[in-house]
């Protein structure tokens, strides 16, 4: 189940749209159930073992010792993986093809991941270190996450907005603890053409100091609270250590919510509500188990009173990865930027504030947890294409004769709410298509050849 979604189906006879929709939903539910119960890669077991200092947590999980996907992928005692021939040592998969992955996940995790994100068409490298191009496949995944999160936070009463990406030096340095936490990562604009700027301008590492001067203008009365805004944007944090696609980059995409409340209790309730939202993103969309918790005082967000987090676990590295955070800022920024409101008794008060964010790191965590030596493995809920239909022409059967029934099937599946694509390319072979879609992690592939057409069936 872990390595590929639909291996157990060899033939699907006369699939109707409703039947396939139910199959996808059932498998998605089973997969998430395994993840949450500990069956999936033993993530919960790993985390619990770490808490009790049990070094056995870092042994390969039982799923990693299982035979990999059909076609000959067998776990060897040394941790390498055989694909049609024994892998005697090193990290390379012995295969004449170079369009797929050539590095084993178990043998060289870092190199495998670097190859995975490129060959699965998630990113392209850029000529500035730490910056990456998000290809359409990755951005489509991000759009699904965006849509899910945006609908949830709007139901909470959060409004969309957009603030400039530049922040003045004065505003950035207004909160000393905050700026000290970001100083090593701040990128500065110092020139316009050949002219030096009178004052350096920072590119936002986060937007507290950009937004809160405006909050001071917008909040006057208790009737103006709660104030809840969110923006989808990019930020720049000039990381100098080990840039990693999606996980540690100098520019990344995220949503950042900023809110102000009349009471500490209201702010705290929202912070936990957002933490729970982020948990559902990972577990319901990405099928990645996470552990909610609170950051230590040394790890909390610079300037915050406390930081809530959801932490994912990467079994092959033995490390946790911060998934998303929700910060309780208290009243500190309100005092600094003069944010005040008049309560119902006419007394001037400082509001309690939160900030919270989720980034494109989600994509990298999902790829690390689910990916295998054949490529990405996308849970159906997050896959931009959930079902791909591949025609297989024969000597006496042309592509044009296979496309109409496939297009009819695609339309029926789309009416059931599935994301479907018909691969009608004629300049590549069916085998190339199979490998490419598997590399990209599409959950289900349906094939239609001459015999299938005559029998009124498709092969999955």
Coordinates of C-alpha atoms in Angstrom, one line a residue:
X1 CA 0.0 0.0 0.0
X2 CA 2.8 2.4 0.9
X3 CA 4.8 2.1 -2.3
X4 CA 2.0 2.4 -4.9
X5 CA -1.7 3.1 -4.5
X6 CA -3.3 0.5 -6.8
X7 CA -1.0 -2.4 -7.2
X8 CA -3.7 -4.9 -6.2
X9 CA -5.9 -4.0 -9.2
X10 CA -4.8 -5.8 -12.3
X11 CA -8.0 -5.5 -14.3
X12 CA -10.9 -3.1 -13.8
X13 CA -13.8 -4.3 -16.0
X14 CA -16.2 -1.7 -17.4
X15 CA -15.4 1.0 -14.8
X16 CA -18.2 3.5 -14.3
X17 CA -17.3 6.9 -12.9
X18 CA -19.1 6.3 -9.6
X19 CA -17.3 3.0 -9.0
X20 CA -13.9 4.5 -9.6
X21 CA -14.7 7.5 -7.4
X22 CA -15.6 5.2 -4.6
X23 CA -12.4 3.1 -5.0
X24 CA -10.2 6.2 -4.9
X25 CA -12.0 7.5 -1.8
X26 CA -11.8 4.1 -0.1
X27 CA -8.1 3.8 -0.7
X28 CA -7.5 7.3 0.5
X29 CA -9.3 6.6 3.7
X30 CA -7.5 3.4 4.2
X31 CA -4.1 5.0 3.6
X32 CA -4.8 7.8 6.1
X33 CA -6.1 5.3 8.6
X34 CA -2.8 3.4 8.3
X35 CA -0.9 6.6 8.7
X36 CA -2.7 7.7 11.8
X37 CA -2.8 4.2 13.4
X38 CA 1.0 3.8 13.0
X39 CA 0.8 1.2 10.3
X40 CA 2.3 3.6 7.7
X41 CA 6.0 3.6 8.0
X42 CA 5.7 3.4 11.8
X43 CA 5.9 7.2 12.2
X44 CA 4.1 7.2 15.5
X45 CA 6.2 4.4 16.7
X46 CA 9.4 6.2 15.7
X47 CA 8.3 9.3 17.6
X48 CA 7.3 7.4 20.7
X49 CA 10.6 5.5 20.7
X50 CA 12.5 8.8 20.4
X51 CA 10.7 10.1 23.5
X52 CA 11.9 7.1 25.4
X53 CA 15.4 7.2 23.9
X54 CA 15.0 3.8 22.2
X55 CA 17.6 3.6 19.5
X56 CA 15.6 0.9 17.7
X57 CA 13.5 3.7 16.3
X58 CA 16.2 4.3 13.7
X59 CA 16.1 0.7 12.4
X60 CA 14.3 0.3 9.0
X61 CA 10.6 0.0 9.5
X62 CA 8.7 -3.2 8.6
X63 CA 7.3 -1.5 5.4
X64 CA 10.9 -0.6 4.3
X65 CA 11.8 -4.3 4.6
X66 CA 8.9 -5.4 2.4
X67 CA 9.2 -6.3 -1.2
X68 CA 8.8 -3.1 -3.3
X69 CA 6.4 -2.6 -6.1
X70 CA 5.9 -5.3 -8.8
X71 CA 8.5 -5.5 -11.4
X72 CA 11.2 -6.6 -9.0
X73 CA 12.1 -4.3 -6.2
X74 CA 13.4 -6.3 -3.3
X75 CA 14.9 -5.0 -0.1
X76 CA 18.5 -6.3 0.4
X77 CA 20.1 -6.9 3.8
X78 CA 22.4 -3.9 3.3
X79 CA 19.5 -1.5 2.9
X80 CA 19.9 -1.2 -0.9
X81 CA 17.2 -2.0 -3.3
X82 CA 17.3 -4.4 -6.3
X83 CA 15.5 -3.6 -9.5
X84 CA 15.9 -6.5 -11.8
X85 CA 19.5 -7.1 -10.7
X86 CA 21.4 -7.1 -7.4
X87 CA 22.7 -3.8 -6.1
X88 CA 26.0 -4.9 -4.6
X89 CA 26.9 -1.6 -3.1
X90 CA 26.8 2.1 -3.4
X91 CA 23.6 4.1 -4.0
X92 CA 22.9 3.7 -7.7
X93 CA 20.1 1.6 -9.1
X94 CA 21.4 -0.6 -11.9
X95 CA 19.2 0.3 -14.9
X96 CA 20.1 1.3 -18.4
X97 CA 17.4 4.0 -18.4
X98 CA 18.4 7.4 -17.1
X99 CA 15.0 9.1 -17.4
X100 CA 13.9 7.6 -14.1
X101 CA 15.6 7.7 -10.7
X102 CA 19.0 6.1 -10.5
X103 CA 19.7 6.5 -6.8
X104 CA 18.2 4.4 -4.1
X105 CA 16.3 6.2 -1.3
X106 CA 17.6 3.8 1.4
X107 CA 21.2 4.0 0.2
X108 CA 21.7 7.7 -0.2
X109 CA 18.6 9.7 1.0
X110 CA 20.0 13.2 0.3
X111 CA 21.0 12.4 -3.3
X112 CA 17.8 10.5 -3.9
X113 CA 15.7 13.5 -2.8
X114 CA 17.7 15.9 -5.0
X115 CA 17.1 13.7 -8.0
X116 CA 13.5 13.1 -7.1
X117 CA 12.4 16.7 -7.0
X118 CA 13.9 17.4 -10.5
X119 CA 13.0 14.2 -12.3
X120 CA 9.4 14.2 -11.0
X121 CA 9.1 17.7 -12.5
X122 CA 8.6 19.5 -9.2
X123 CA 11.4 22.0 -9.5
X124 CA 14.1 23.3 -11.8
X125 CA 17.4 24.7 -10.4
X126 CA 18.1 28.4 -10.8
X127 CA 21.3 30.3 -11.1
X128 CA 21.0 31.9 -7.7
X129 CA 21.9 29.4 -4.9
X130 CA 19.0 28.5 -2.7
X131 CA 16.4 29.7 -5.2
X132 CA 14.3 27.2 -7.2
X133 CA 11.8 27.3 -10.0
X134 CA 8.5 25.7 -9.1
X135 CA 7.3 23.8 -12.1
X136 CA 3.6 23.4 -13.0
X137 CA 3.3 20.0 -11.2
X138 CA 4.6 21.5 -7.9
X139 CA 2.5 24.6 -8.2
X140 CA -0.6 22.6 -8.9
X141 CA 0.0 20.7 -5.6
X142 CA 0.5 24.1 -3.9
X143 CA -2.8 25.4 -5.4
X144 CA -4.7 22.4 -3.9
X145 CA -3.2 23.2 -0.5
X146 CA -4.0 26.9 -1.0
X147 CA -7.6 26.1 -1.8
X148 CA -8.1 23.8 1.2
X149 CA -6.5 26.2 3.7
X150 CA -8.1 29.3 2.2
X151 CA -11.6 27.9 2.5
X152 CA -11.0 26.9 6.1
X153 CA -9.6 30.2 7.3
X154 CA -12.3 32.2 5.5
X155 CA -14.9 30.1 7.3
X156 CA -13.1 31.4 10.5
X157 CA -13.8 35.0 9.4
X158 CA -10.3 35.7 8.1
X159 CA -10.2 38.2 5.2
X160 CA -7.6 38.2 2.4
X161 CA -5.3 41.1 1.9
X162 CA -1.9 42.0 0.4
X163 CA 0.9 44.2 1.9
X164 CA 4.1 45.4 0.1
X165 CA 7.1 43.1 0.2
X166 CA 9.4 45.9 1.4
X167 CA 9.9 47.1 5.0
X168 CA 11.8 50.2 6.2
X169 CA 14.8 49.8 8.4
X170 CA 13.0 51.7 11.1
X171 CA 10.0 49.5 11.2
X172 CA 12.0 46.3 11.1
X173 CA 14.1 47.4 14.0
X174 CA 11.2 48.5 16.1
X175 CA 11.1 45.2 18.0
X176 CA 14.6 44.3 19.0
X177 CA 14.1 40.6 19.8
X178 CA 12.2 40.2 16.6
X179 CA 14.8 41.7 14.4
X180 CA 17.7 40.0 16.1
X181 CA 16.0 36.7 15.3
X182 CA 16.0 37.5 11.6
X183 CA 19.0 39.8 11.1
X184 CA 21.3 37.0 9.6
X185 CA 18.5 36.2 7.1
X186 CA 17.4 39.6 6.0
X187 CA 18.1 40.7 2.4
X188 CA 18.5 44.4 1.8
X189 CA 17.9 46.7 -1.2
X190 CA 20.6 49.3 -1.2
X191 CA 20.7 50.7 -4.7
X192 CA 18.3 51.9 -7.4
X193 CA 20.1 51.7 -10.7
X194 CA 23.4 53.3 -10.0
X195 CA 22.2 55.4 -7.2
X196 CA 22.5 54.5 -3.6
X197 CA 19.3 54.6 -1.6
X198 CA 19.1 57.2 1.2
X199 CA 17.9 54.4 3.5
X200 CA 18.2 50.6 3.1
X201 CA 15.0 48.8 2.5
X202 CA 14.6 45.2 3.7
X203 CA 12.8 42.5 1.7
X204 CA 10.2 40.9 4.0
X205 CA 11.4 37.9 6.0
X206 CA 7.9 38.0 7.6
X207 CA 5.3 40.7 7.8
X208 CA 4.7 41.6 11.5
X209 CA 6.5 44.9 11.2
X210 CA 4.9 45.6 7.8
X211 CA 1.3 45.1 8.9
X212 CA 1.1 46.3 12.4
X213 CA 1.6 50.1 11.7
X214 CA -1.6 49.7 9.6
X215 CA -3.3 47.8 12.4
X216 CA -2.7 50.9 14.6
X217 CA -4.8 52.9 12.1
X218 CA -7.6 50.4 11.7
X219 CA -8.2 49.4 15.3
X220 CA -9.9 52.1 17.5
X221 CA -12.7 50.4 19.3
X222 CA -13.7 46.9 20.6
X223 CA -16.1 46.9 17.7
X224 CA -13.1 46.6 15.3
X225 CA -12.0 43.3 16.9
X226 CA -11.3 40.7 16.2
X227 CA -9.2 41.8 13.2
X228 CA -8.2 38.9 11.1
X229 CA -6.3 39.1 7.8
X230 CA -4.3 36.7 5.7
X231 CA -2.0 37.0 2.7
X232 CA -0.6 34.5 0.2
X233 CA 2.8 35.7 -0.8
X234 CA 6.5 35.1 -1.0
X235 CA 9.2 35.9 1.6
X236 CA 12.9 36.0 1.4
X237 CA 15.2 34.6 4.2
X238 CA 18.8 34.5 3.0
X239 CA 19.7 31.1 4.4
X240 CA 23.4 30.4 4.1
X241 CA 23.5 26.8 5.3
X242 CA 22.7 23.8 3.1
X243 CA 19.8 25.0 0.9
X244 CA 17.4 22.2 0.2
X245 CA 14.5 22.4 -2.2
X246 CA 11.2 23.1 -0.4
X247 CA 12.7 22.7 3.1
X248 CA 15.4 25.4 3.3
X249 CA 15.2 28.0 0.5
X250 CA 16.1 31.7 0.2
X251 CA 12.7 32.5 -1.2
X252 CA 9.5 30.5 -0.5
X253 CA 5.7 30.8 -0.8
X254 CA 3.4 30.8 2.1
X255 CA 0.3 32.1 3.7
X256 CA 0.7 34.3 6.8
X257 CA -2.3 35.1 9.0
X258 CA -2.2 38.1 11.4
X259 CA -5.0 38.7 13.9
X260 CA -5.8 40.9 16.8
X261 CA -8.2 40.1 19.7
X262 CA -9.8 41.8 22.6
X263 CA -8.8 39.1 25.1
X264 CA -5.9 36.7 25.7
X265 CA -8.3 33.8 25.8
X266 CA -9.7 34.5 22.4
X267 CA -6.2 34.8 20.9
X268 CA -5.1 31.5 22.5
X269 CA -8.3 29.7 21.2
X270 CA -7.5 30.8 17.7
X271 CA -3.9 29.8 17.9
X272 CA -4.9 26.3 18.8
X273 CA -7.6 26.3 16.1
X274 CA -5.0 27.1 13.5
X275 CA -2.6 24.5 14.8
X276 CA -5.4 21.9 14.3
X277 CA -6.0 23.2 10.8
X278 CA -2.4 22.6 10.0
X279 CA -2.6 19.1 11.4
X280 CA -5.5 18.4 9.0
X281 CA -3.5 19.7 6.0
X282 CA -0.7 17.2 6.7
X283 CA -2.8 14.2 7.8
X284 CA -6.0 14.6 5.6
X285 CA -4.4 16.1 2.4
X286 CA -0.8 14.8 2.5
X287 CA -1.3 11.6 4.5
X288 CA 1.7 12.5 6.6
X289 CA 1.3 11.9 10.4
X290 CA 2.4 14.9 12.5
X291 CA 2.7 15.6 16.2
X292 CA 1.2 18.9 17.5
X293 CA 3.2 20.6 20.3
X294 CA 4.7 23.8 21.6
X295 CA 8.2 25.1 20.8
X296 CA 10.8 25.5 23.5
X297 CA 11.7 29.0 24.6
X298 CA 14.9 28.8 22.5
X299 CA 13.0 27.6 19.4
X300 CA 10.0 29.8 19.5
X301 CA 9.3 32.6 16.9
X302 CA 11.4 35.7 17.5
X303 CA 9.2 38.1 19.5
X304 CA 6.5 35.6 20.4
X305 CA 5.3 34.6 23.8
X306 CA 4.8 31.0 22.6
X307 CA 4.8 29.1 19.4
X308 CA 2.6 26.1 18.6
X309 CA 3.9 23.7 15.9
X310 CA 3.1 20.5 14.1
X311 CA 6.2 18.3 13.6
X312 CA 6.6 15.7 10.9
X313 CA 9.1 12.9 11.1
X314 CA 11.4 11.6 8.3
X315 CA 12.2 8.0 9.2
X316 CA 15.3 7.6 7.0
X317 CA 17.0 10.6 8.5
X318 CA 15.8 10.1 12.1
X319 CA 14.8 13.8 12.2
X320 CA 11.7 15.8 12.8
X321 CA 10.8 18.6 10.4
X322 CA 8.8 21.7 11.5
X323 CA 5.6 21.5 9.4
X324 CA 3.8 24.7 10.3
X325 CA 3.6 27.2 13.2
X326 CA 1.0 29.3 15.0
X327 CA 2.4 32.0 17.3
X328 CA 0.9 33.8 20.2
X329 CA 2.5 37.2 20.1
X330 CA 0.8 38.6 23.3
X331 CA 0.7 42.4 23.5
X332 CA 4.3 43.2 22.8
X333 CA 3.8 44.4 19.1
X334 CA 0.7 46.3 20.2
X335 CA 2.8 48.4 22.6
X336 CA 5.6 48.9 20.1
X337 CA 3.3 50.1 17.2
X338 CA 0.7 51.9 19.3
X339 CA -2.2 49.5 18.6
X340 CA -5.0 50.3 21.1
X341 CA -8.7 50.0 21.3
X342 CA -11.4 51.3 23.7
X343 CA -13.2 48.6 25.5
X344 CA -16.9 48.5 26.4
X345 CA -16.2 50.4 29.6
X346 CA -14.3 53.1 27.7
X347 CA -10.8 52.0 28.9
X348 CA -7.9 52.0 26.5
X349 CA -6.5 48.5 26.0
X350 CA -3.8 46.8 23.9
X351 CA -5.1 43.8 21.8
X352 CA -3.7 40.3 22.0
X353 CA -2.1 39.2 18.7
X354 CA -1.4 36.1 16.7
X355 CA 0.5 35.2 13.6
X356 CA 0.6 31.9 11.8
X357 CA 2.0 30.4 8.6
X358 CA 2.2 27.4 6.3
X359 CA 4.7 27.2 3.5
X360 CA 5.7 25.2 0.4
X361 CA 7.8 23.1 2.8
X362 CA 4.7 20.9 2.9
X363 CA 5.5 19.6 -0.6
X364 CA 9.0 18.6 0.4
X365 CA 7.9 16.8 3.5
X366 CA 5.3 14.8 1.6
X367 CA 7.9 13.9 -1.1
X368 CA 10.4 12.7 1.5
X369 CA 7.9 10.6 3.4
X370 CA 6.0 9.0 0.5
X371 CA 8.4 8.9 -2.4
X372 CA 10.2 5.7 -3.3
X373 CA 12.7 4.4 -5.9
X374 CA 10.2 4.8 -8.6
X375 CA 9.4 8.4 -8.0
X376 CA 6.8 10.5 -6.2
X377 CA 3.9 8.8 -4.5
X378 CA 1.0 11.3 -4.3
X379 CA -2.0 10.7 -2.0
X380 CA -5.2 11.0 -4.2
X381 CA -6.4 14.1 -2.3
X382 CA -3.3 16.1 -3.2
X383 CA -2.6 14.7 -6.7
X384 CA -3.1 17.3 -9.5
X385 CA -4.0 14.4 -11.7
X386 CA -5.7 11.5 -9.9
X387 CA -6.3 9.3 -12.9
X388 CA -4.4 9.2 -16.1
X389 CA -5.8 7.4 -19.1
X390 CA -3.3 5.9 -21.6
X391 CA -4.3 4.6 -25.0
X392 CA -2.2 1.8 -26.4
X393 CA -2.5 1.6 -30.2
X394 CA -2.0 -1.7 -32.0
X395 CA -1.0 -2.7 -35.5
X396 CA -4.5 -2.4 -36.7
X397 CA -5.9 0.0 -34.1
X398 CA -5.1 3.7 -34.5
X399 CA -4.8 6.3 -31.7
X400 CA -7.9 8.0 -33.1
X401 CA -10.1 5.0 -32.6
X402 CA -9.0 4.7 -28.9
X403 CA -9.4 8.3 -27.9
X404 CA -13.2 8.7 -28.1
X405 CA -14.0 6.0 -25.5
X406 CA -11.2 7.3 -23.3
X407 CA -12.5 10.8 -23.5
X408 CA -16.0 9.6 -22.6
X409 CA -14.6 7.8 -19.6
X410 CA -12.5 10.8 -18.6
X411 CA -15.7 13.0 -18.8
X412 CA -17.6 10.5 -16.6
X413 CA -14.9 10.5 -14.0
X414 CA -14.6 14.3 -14.1
X415 CA -18.3 14.5 -13.4
X416 CA -17.7 12.5 -10.2
X417 CA -15.2 15.1 -9.1
X418 CA -12.0 13.3 -10.1
X419 CA -9.0 15.1 -11.7
X420 CA -8.4 13.2 -14.9
X421 CA -6.0 13.5 -17.9
X422 CA -5.9 11.6 -21.2
X423 CA -2.3 11.2 -22.4
X424 CA -2.8 11.3 -26.2
X425 CA 0.8 12.1 -27.1
X426 CA 1.9 10.2 -30.2
X427 CA 5.6 11.1 -30.2
X428 CA 6.4 8.9 -27.2
X429 CA 5.7 5.2 -26.5
X430 CA 3.2 3.9 -23.9
X431 CA 6.2 2.6 -21.9
X432 CA 7.6 6.1 -21.7
X433 CA 4.2 7.4 -20.5
X434 CA 4.0 4.7 -17.9
X435 CA 7.4 5.6 -16.4
X436 CA 6.8 9.3 -16.6
X437 CA 3.4 9.2 -14.8
X438 CA 4.7 6.8 -12.2
X439 CA 7.7 9.1 -11.6
X440 CA 5.3 12.0 -11.1
X441 CA 3.3 10.0 -8.6
X442 CA -0.1 9.8 -10.2
X443 CA -2.3 7.4 -8.1
X444 CA -4.1 5.5 -10.8
X445 CA -3.3 4.7 -14.4
X446 CA -5.9 3.2 -16.7
X447 CA -4.8 1.6 -20.0
X448 CA -6.9 0.9 -23.1
X449 CA -5.6 -1.3 -25.9
X450 CA -7.3 -3.0 -28.9
X451 CA -8.3 -6.1 -26.9
X452 CA -9.5 -4.0 -24.0
X453 CA -11.6 -2.0 -26.4
X454 CA -13.2 -5.1 -27.8
X455 CA -13.9 -6.5 -24.4
X456 CA -15.3 -3.2 -23.0
X457 CA -12.7 -2.9 -20.2
X458 CA -9.7 -1.0 -19.1
X459 CA -6.6 -2.2 -17.3
X460 CA -5.3 -0.5 -14.2

